[in-house]
PDB file of C-alpha atoms in Angstrom:
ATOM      1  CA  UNK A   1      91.142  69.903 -38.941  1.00  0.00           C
ATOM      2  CA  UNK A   2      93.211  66.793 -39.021  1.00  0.00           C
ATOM      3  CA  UNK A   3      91.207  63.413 -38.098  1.00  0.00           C
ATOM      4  CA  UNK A   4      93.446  62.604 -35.198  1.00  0.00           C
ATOM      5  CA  UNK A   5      92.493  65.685 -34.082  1.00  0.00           C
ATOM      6  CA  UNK A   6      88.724  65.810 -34.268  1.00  0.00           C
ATOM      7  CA  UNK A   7      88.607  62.303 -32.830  1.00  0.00           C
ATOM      8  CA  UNK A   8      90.751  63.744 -29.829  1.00  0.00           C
ATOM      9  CA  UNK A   9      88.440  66.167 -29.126  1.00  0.00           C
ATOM     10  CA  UNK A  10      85.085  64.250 -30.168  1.00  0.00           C
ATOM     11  CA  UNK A  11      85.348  61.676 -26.933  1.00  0.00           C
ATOM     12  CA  UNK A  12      83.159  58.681 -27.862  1.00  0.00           C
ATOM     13  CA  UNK A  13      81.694  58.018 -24.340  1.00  0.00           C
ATOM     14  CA  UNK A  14      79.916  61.385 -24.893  1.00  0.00           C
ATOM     15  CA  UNK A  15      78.136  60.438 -27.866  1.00  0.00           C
ATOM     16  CA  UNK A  16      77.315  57.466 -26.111  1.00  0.00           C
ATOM     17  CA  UNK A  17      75.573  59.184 -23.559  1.00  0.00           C
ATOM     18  CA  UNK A  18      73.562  61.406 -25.515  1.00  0.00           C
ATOM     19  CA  UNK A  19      72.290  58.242 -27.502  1.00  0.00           C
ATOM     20  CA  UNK A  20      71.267  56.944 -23.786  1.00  0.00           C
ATOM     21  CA  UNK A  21      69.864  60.056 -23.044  1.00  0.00           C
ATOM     22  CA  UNK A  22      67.828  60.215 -26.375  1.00  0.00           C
ATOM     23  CA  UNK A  23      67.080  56.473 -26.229  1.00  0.00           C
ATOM     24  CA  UNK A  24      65.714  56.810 -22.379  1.00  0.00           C
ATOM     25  CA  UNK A  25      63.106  59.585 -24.181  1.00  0.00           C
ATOM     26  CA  UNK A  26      62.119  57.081 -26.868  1.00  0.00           C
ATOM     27  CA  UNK A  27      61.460  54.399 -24.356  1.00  0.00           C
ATOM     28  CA  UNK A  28      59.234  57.122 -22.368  1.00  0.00           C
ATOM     29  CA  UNK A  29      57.361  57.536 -25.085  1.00  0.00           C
ATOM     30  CA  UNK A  30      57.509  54.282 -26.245  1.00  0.00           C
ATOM     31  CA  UNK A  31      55.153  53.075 -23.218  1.00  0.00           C
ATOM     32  CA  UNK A  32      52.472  55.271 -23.582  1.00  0.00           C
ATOM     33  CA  UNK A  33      49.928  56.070 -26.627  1.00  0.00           C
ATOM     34  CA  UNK A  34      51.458  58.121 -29.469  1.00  0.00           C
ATOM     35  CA  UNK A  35      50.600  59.835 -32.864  1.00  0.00           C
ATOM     36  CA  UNK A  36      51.901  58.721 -35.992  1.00  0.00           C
ATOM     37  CA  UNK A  37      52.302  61.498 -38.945  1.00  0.00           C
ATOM     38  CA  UNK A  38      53.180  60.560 -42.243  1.00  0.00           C
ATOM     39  CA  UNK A  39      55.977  62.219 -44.197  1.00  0.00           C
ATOM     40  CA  UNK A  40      55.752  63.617 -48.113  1.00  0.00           C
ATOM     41  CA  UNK A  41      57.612  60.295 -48.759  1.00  0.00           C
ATOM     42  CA  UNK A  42      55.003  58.410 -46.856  1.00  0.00           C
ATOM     43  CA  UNK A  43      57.596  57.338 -44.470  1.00  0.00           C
ATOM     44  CA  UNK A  44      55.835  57.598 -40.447  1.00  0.00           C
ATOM     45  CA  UNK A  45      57.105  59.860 -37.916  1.00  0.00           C
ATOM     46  CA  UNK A  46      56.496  60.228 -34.198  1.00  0.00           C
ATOM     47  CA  UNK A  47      57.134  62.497 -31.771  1.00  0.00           C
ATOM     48  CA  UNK A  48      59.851  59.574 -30.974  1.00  0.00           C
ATOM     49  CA  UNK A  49      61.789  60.945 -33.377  1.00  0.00           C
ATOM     50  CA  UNK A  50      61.452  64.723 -32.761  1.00  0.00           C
ATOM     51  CA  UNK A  51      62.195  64.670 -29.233  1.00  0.00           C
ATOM     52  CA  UNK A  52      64.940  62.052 -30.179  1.00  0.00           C
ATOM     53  CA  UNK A  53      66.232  64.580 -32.930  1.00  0.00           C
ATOM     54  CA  UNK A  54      66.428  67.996 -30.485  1.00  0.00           C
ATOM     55  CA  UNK A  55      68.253  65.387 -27.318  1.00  0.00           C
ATOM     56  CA  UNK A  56      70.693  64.452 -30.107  1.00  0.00           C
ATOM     57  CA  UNK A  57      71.679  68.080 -31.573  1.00  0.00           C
ATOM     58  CA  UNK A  58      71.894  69.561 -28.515  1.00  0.00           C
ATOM     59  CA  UNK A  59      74.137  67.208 -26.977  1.00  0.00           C
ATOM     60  CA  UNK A  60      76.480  67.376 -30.221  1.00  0.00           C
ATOM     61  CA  UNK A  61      76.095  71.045 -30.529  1.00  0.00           C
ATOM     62  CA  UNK A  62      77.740  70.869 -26.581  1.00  0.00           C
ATOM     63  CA  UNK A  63      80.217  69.214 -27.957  1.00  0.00           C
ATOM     64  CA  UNK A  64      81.461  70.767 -30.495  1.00  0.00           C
ATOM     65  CA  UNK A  65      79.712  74.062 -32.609  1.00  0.00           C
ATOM     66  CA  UNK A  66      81.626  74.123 -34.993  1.00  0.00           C
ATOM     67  CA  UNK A  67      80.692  70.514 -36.395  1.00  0.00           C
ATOM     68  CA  UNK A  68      77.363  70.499 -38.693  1.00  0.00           C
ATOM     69  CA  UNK A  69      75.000  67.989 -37.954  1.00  0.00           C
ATOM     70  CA  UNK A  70      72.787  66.122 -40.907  1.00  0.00           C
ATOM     71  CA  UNK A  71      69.977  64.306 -39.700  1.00  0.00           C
ATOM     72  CA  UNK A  72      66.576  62.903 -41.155  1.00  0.00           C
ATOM     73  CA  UNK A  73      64.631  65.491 -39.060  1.00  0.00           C
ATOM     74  CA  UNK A  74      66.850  68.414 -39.794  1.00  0.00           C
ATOM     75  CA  UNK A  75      68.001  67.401 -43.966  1.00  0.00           C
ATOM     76  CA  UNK A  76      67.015  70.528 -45.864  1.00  0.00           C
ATOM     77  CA  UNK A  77      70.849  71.518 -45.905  1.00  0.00           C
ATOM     78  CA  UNK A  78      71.268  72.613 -49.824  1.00  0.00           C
ATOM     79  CA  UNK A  79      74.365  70.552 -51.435  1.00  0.00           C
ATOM     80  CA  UNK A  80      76.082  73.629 -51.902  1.00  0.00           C
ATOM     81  CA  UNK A  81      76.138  74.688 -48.186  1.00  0.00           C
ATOM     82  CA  UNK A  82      77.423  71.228 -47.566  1.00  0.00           C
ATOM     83  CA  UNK A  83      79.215  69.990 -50.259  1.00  0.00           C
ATOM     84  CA  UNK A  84      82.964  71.328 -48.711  1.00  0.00           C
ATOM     85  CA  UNK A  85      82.427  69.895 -45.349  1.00  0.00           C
ATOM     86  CA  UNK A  86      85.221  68.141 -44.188  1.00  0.00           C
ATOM     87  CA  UNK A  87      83.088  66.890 -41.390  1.00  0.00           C
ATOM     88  CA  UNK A  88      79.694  66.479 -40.308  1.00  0.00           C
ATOM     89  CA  UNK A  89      77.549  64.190 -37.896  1.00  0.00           C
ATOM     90  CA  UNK A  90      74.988  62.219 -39.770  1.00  0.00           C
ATOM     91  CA  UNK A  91      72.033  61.020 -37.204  1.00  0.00           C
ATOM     92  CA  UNK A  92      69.546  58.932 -37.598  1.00  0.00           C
ATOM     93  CA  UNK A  93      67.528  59.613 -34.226  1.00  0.00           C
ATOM     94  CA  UNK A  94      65.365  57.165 -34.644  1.00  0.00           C
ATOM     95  CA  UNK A  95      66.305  54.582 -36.935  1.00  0.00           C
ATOM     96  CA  UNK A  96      63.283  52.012 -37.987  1.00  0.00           C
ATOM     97  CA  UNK A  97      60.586  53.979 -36.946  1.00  0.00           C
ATOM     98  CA  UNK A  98      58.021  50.920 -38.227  1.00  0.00           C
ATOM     99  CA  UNK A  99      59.861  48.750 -36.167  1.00  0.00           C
ATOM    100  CA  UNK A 100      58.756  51.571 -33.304  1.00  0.00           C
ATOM    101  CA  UNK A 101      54.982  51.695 -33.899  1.00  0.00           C
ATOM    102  CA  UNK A 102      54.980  47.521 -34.134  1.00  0.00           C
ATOM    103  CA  UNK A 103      56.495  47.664 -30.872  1.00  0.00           C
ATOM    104  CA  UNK A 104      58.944  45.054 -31.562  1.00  0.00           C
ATOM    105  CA  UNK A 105      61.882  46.467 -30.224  1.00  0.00           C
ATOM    106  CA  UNK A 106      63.778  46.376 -33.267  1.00  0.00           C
ATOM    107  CA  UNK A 107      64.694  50.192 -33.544  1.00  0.00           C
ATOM    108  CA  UNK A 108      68.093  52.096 -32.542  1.00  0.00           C
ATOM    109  CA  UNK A 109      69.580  55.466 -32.627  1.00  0.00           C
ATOM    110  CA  UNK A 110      72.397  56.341 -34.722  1.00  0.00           C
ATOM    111  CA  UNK A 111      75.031  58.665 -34.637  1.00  0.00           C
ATOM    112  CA  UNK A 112      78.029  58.732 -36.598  1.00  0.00           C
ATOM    113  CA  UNK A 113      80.805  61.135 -37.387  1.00  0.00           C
ATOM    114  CA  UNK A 114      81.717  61.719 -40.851  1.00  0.00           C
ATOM    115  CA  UNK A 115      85.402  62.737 -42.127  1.00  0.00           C
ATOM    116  CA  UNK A 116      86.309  62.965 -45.676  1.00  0.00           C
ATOM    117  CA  UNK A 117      83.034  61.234 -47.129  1.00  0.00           C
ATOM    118  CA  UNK A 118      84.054  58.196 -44.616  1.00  0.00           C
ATOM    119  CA  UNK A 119      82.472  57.550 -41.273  1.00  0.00           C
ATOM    120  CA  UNK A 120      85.533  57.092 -38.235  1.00  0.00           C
ATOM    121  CA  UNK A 121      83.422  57.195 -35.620  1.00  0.00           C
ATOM    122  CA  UNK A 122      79.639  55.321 -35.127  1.00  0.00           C
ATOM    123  CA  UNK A 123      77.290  54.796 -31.690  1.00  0.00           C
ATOM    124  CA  UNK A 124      74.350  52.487 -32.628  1.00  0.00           C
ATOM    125  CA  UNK A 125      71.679  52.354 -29.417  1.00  0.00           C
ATOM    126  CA  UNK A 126      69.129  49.834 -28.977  1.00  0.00           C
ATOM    127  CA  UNK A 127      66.870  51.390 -26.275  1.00  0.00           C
ATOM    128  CA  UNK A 128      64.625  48.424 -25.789  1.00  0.00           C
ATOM    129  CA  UNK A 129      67.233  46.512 -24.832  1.00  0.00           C
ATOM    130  CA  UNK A 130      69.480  48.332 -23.567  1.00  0.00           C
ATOM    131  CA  UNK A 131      72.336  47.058 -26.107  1.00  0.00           C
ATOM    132  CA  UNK A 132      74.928  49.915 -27.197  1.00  0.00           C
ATOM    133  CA  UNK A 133      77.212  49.106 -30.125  1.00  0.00           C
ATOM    134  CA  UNK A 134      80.164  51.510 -30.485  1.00  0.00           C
ATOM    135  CA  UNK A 135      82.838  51.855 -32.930  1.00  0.00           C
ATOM    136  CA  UNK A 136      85.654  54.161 -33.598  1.00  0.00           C
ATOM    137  CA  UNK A 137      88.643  54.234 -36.433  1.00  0.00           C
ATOM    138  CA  UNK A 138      92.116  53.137 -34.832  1.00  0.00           C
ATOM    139  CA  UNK A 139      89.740  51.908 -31.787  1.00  0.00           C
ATOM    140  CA  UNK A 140      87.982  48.700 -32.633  1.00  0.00           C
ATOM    141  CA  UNK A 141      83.815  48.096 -32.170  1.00  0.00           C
ATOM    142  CA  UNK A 142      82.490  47.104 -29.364  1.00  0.00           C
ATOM    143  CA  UNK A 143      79.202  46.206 -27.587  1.00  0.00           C
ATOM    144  CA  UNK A 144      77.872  46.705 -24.439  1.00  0.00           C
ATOM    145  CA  UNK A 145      75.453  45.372 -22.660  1.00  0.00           C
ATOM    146  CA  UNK A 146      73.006  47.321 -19.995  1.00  0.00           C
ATOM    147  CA  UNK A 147      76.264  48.211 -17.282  1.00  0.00           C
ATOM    148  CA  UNK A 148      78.497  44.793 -17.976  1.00  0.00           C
ATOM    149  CA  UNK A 149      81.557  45.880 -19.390  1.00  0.00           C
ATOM    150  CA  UNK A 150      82.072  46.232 -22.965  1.00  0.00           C
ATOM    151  CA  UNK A 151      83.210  43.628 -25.297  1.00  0.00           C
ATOM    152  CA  UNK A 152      85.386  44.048 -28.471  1.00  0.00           C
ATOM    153  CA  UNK A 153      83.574  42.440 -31.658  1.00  0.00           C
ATOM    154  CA  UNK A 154      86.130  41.233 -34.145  1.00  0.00           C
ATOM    155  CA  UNK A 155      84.930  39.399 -37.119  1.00  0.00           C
ATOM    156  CA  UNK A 156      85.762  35.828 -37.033  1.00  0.00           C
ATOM    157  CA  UNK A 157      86.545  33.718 -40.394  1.00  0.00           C
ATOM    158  CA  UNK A 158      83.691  31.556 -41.538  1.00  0.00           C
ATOM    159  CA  UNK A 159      84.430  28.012 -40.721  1.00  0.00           C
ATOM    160  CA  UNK A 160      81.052  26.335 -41.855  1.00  0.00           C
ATOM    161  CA  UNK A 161      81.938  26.756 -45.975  1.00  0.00           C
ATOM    162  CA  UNK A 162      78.569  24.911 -46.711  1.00  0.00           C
ATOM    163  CA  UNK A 163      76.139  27.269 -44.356  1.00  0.00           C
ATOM    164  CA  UNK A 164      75.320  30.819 -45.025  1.00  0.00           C
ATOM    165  CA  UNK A 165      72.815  33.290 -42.897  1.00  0.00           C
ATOM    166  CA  UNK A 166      71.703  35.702 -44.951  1.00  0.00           C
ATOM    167  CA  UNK A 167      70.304  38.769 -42.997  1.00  0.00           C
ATOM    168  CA  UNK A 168      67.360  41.259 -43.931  1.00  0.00           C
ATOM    169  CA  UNK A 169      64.932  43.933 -43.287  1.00  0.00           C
ATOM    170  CA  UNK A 170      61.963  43.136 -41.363  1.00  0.00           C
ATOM    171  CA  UNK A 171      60.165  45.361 -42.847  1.00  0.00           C
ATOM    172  CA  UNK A 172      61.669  45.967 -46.728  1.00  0.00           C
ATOM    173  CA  UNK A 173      62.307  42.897 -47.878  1.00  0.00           C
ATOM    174  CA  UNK A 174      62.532  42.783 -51.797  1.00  0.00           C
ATOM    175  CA  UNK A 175      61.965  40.545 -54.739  1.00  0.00           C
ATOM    176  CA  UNK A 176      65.988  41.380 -55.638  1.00  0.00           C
ATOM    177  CA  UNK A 177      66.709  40.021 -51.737  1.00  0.00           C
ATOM    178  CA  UNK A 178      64.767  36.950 -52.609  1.00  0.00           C
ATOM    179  CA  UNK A 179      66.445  36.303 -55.798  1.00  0.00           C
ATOM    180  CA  UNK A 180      69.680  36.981 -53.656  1.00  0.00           C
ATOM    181  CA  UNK A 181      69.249  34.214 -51.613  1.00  0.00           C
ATOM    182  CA  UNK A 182      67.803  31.804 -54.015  1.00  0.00           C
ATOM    183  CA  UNK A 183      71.288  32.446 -56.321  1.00  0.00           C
ATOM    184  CA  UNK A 184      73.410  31.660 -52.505  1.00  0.00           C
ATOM    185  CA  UNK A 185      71.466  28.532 -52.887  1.00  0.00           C
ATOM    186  CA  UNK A 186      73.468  27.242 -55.584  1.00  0.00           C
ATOM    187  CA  UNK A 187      77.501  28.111 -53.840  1.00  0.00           C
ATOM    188  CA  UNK A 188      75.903  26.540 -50.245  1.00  0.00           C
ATOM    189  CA  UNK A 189      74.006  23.640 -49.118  1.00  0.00           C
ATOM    190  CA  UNK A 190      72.480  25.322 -46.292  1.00  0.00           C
ATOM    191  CA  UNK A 191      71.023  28.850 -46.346  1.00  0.00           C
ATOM    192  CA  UNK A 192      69.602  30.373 -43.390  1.00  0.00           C
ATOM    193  CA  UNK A 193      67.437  33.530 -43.802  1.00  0.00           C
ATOM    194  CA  UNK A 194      67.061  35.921 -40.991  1.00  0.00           C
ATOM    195  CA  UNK A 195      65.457  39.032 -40.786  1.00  0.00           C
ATOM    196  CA  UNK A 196      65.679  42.184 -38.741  1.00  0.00           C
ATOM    197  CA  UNK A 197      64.893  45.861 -38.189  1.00  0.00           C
ATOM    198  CA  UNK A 198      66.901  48.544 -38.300  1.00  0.00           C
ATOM    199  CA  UNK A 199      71.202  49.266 -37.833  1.00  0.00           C
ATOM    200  CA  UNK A 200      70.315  45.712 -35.827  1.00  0.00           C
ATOM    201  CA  UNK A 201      71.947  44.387 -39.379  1.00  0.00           C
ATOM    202  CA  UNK A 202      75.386  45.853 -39.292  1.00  0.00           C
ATOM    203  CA  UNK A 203      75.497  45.066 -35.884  1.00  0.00           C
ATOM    204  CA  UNK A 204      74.653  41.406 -36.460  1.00  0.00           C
ATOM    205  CA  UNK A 205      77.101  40.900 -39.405  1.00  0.00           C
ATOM    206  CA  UNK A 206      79.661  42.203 -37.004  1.00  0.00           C
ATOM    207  CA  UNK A 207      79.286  40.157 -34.411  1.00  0.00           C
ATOM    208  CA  UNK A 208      78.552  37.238 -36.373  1.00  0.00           C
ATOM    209  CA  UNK A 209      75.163  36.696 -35.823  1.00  0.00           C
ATOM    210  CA  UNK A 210      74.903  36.758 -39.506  1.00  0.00           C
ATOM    211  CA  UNK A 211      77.211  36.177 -42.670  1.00  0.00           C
ATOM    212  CA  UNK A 212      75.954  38.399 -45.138  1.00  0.00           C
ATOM    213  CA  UNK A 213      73.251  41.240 -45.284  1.00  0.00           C
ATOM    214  CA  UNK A 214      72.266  42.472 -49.251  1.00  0.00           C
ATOM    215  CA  UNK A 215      70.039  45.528 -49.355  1.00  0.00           C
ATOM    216  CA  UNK A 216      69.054  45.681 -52.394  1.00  0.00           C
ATOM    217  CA  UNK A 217      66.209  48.384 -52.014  1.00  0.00           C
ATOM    218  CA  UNK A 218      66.509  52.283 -51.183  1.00  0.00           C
ATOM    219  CA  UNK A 219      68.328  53.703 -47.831  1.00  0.00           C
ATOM    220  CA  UNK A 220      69.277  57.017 -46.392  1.00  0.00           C
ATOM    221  CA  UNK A 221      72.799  58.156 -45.750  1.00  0.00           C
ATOM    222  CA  UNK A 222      71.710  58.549 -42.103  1.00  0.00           C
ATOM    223  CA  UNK A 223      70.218  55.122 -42.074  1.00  0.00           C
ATOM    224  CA  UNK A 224      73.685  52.968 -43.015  1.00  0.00           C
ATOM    225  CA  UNK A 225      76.697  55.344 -41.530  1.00  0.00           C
ATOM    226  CA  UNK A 226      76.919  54.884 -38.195  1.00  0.00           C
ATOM    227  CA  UNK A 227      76.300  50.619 -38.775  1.00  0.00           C
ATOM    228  CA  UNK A 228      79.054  50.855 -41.493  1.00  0.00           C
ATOM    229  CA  UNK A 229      81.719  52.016 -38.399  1.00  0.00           C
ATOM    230  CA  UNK A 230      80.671  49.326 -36.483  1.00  0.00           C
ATOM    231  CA  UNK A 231      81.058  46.591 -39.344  1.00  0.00           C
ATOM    232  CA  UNK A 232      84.134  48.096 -41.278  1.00  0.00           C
ATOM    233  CA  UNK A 233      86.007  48.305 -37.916  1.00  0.00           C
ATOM    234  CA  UNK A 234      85.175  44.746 -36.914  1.00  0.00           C
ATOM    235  CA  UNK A 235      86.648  43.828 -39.574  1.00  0.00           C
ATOM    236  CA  UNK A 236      83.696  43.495 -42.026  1.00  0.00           C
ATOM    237  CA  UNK A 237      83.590  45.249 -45.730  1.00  0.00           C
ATOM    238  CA  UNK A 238      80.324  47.271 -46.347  1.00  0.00           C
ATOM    239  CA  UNK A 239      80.135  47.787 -50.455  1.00  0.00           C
ATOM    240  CA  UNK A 240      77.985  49.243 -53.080  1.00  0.00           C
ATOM    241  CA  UNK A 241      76.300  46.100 -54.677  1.00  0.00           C
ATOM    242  CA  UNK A 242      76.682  47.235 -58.183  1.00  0.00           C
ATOM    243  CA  UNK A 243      80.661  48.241 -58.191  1.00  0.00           C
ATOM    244  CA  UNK A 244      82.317  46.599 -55.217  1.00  0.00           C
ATOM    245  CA  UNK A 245      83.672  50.268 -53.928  1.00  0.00           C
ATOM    246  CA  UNK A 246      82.964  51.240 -49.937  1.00  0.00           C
ATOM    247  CA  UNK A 247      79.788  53.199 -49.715  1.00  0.00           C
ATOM    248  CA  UNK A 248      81.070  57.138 -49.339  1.00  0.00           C
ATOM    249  CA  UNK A 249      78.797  60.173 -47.527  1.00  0.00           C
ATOM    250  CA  UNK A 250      77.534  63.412 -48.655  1.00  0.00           C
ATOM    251  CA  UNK A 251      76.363  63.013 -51.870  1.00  0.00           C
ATOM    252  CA  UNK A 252      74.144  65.600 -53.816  1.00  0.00           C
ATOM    253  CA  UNK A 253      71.986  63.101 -53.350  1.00  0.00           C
ATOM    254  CA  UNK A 254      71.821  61.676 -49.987  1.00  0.00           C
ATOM    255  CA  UNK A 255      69.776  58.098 -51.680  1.00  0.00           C
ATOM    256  CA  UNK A 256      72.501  55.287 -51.194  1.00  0.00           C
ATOM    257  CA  UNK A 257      73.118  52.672 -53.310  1.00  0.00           C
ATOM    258  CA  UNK A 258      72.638  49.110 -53.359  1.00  0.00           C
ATOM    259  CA  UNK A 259      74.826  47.707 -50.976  1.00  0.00           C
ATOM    260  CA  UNK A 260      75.991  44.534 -49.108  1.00  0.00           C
ATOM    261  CA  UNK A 261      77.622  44.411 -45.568  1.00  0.00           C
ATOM    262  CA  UNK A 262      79.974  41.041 -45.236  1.00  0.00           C
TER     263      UNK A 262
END
């Protein structure tokens, strides 16, 4: 299927509404007294994220059958059933699930539609907060806030050459991160360190909330693709840390590399 094409039938304010929909069940359970498992990687998982997980297939499912979905909840696709897809959705249903249990607020749901290794098309939901980001290839990213109308993010150019933010994981934060920073010491006289949970990073670069975010540590293809739409249509780059080429999807190995969103 031609891109044009699957975009024309994939219609954006649906996959918005199934990440409300899934994001209304994670704030359900979000108030009351859960259960945390712990995967084989030692990662947590709640019953968030399943219930998350089955609102988000079957709404993309209702879309479209024909499209296979990769998610962290359903992964065990071999790479040779999945290494000639054209196409896929790659869901993270609920994306910083530490952020969840801390109940900070600092956790989204992400959705993105890949074509060609590249994601076109990326929904990143904040459910505490109501805060959508959207993003779609030939349409621009945009945020919107609780009803209010949505507003087109275009990355501005940096006018303060002597102040950097840096921004980076709440909960991950590195010794290579740290030694980031300390070497953006010596190009500006002022550098401001945030941190965050979450997509909440590509979505801050985007908007300019934040220069720069390294991640210098692992990731998941499911945790960066649908925060790379938003940033690379805004305007931002999002590249691997080690060669300067734009972080590509479905791997034999779904591990990412190294990689910095400006």
């Amino acid at each position: 299927m031609l891109k044009e094409a699957l975009l024309g039938e994939v219609g954006i304010q649906e996959v918005i509404s199934i990440a409300r929909s899934a994001g209304k069940e994670i704030m359900n359970i979000y108030g009351q007294e859960f259960q945390v498992e712990f995967k084989e990687d030692k990662s947590p998982l709640t019953e968030a994220d399943r219930k998350s997980n089955e609102i988000i297939n079957y709404g993309l499912k209702k879309i479209d059958q024909q499209i296979p979905i990769l998610s962290e909840e359903n992964k065990n696709i071999s790479y040779t059933n999945r290494e000639n897809w054209q196409y896929f959705w790659l869901v993270d249903p609920l994306d910083g699930t530490k952020e969840f249990i801390k109940k900070n607020g600092e956790f989204t749901v992400n959705i993105a539609l890949i074509y060609e290794r590249k994601p076109i098309l990326g929904v990143v939901y904040i459910p505490a907060k109501d805060i959508i980001y959207y993003a779609q290839e030939g349409l621009g990213s945009y945020k919107q806030n609780g009803d209010n109308a949505p507003s087109r993010i275009l990355s501005q150019k940096r006018t303060e050459k002597d102040h950097l933010k840096v921004i980076a994981s709440r909960s991950h934060l590195t010794q290579e991160v740290e030694e980031y920073v300390e070497e953006k010491k010596k190009e500006y006289q002022h550098v401001e360190f945030v941190s965050a949970g979450s997509s909440l990073k590509f979505c801050y670069v985007a908007e300019g909330k934040a220069d720069v975010y390294p991640r210098l540590a692992p990731t998941m293809e499911w945790d960066t693709a649908a925060g790379q739409a938003i940033a690379t249509f805004a305007g931002r780059k999002v590249y691997n840390y080690h060669t300067g080429e734009e972080l590509f999807y479905n791997k034999k190995n779904l591990l990412n590399d190294w990689f910095v969103v400006e």
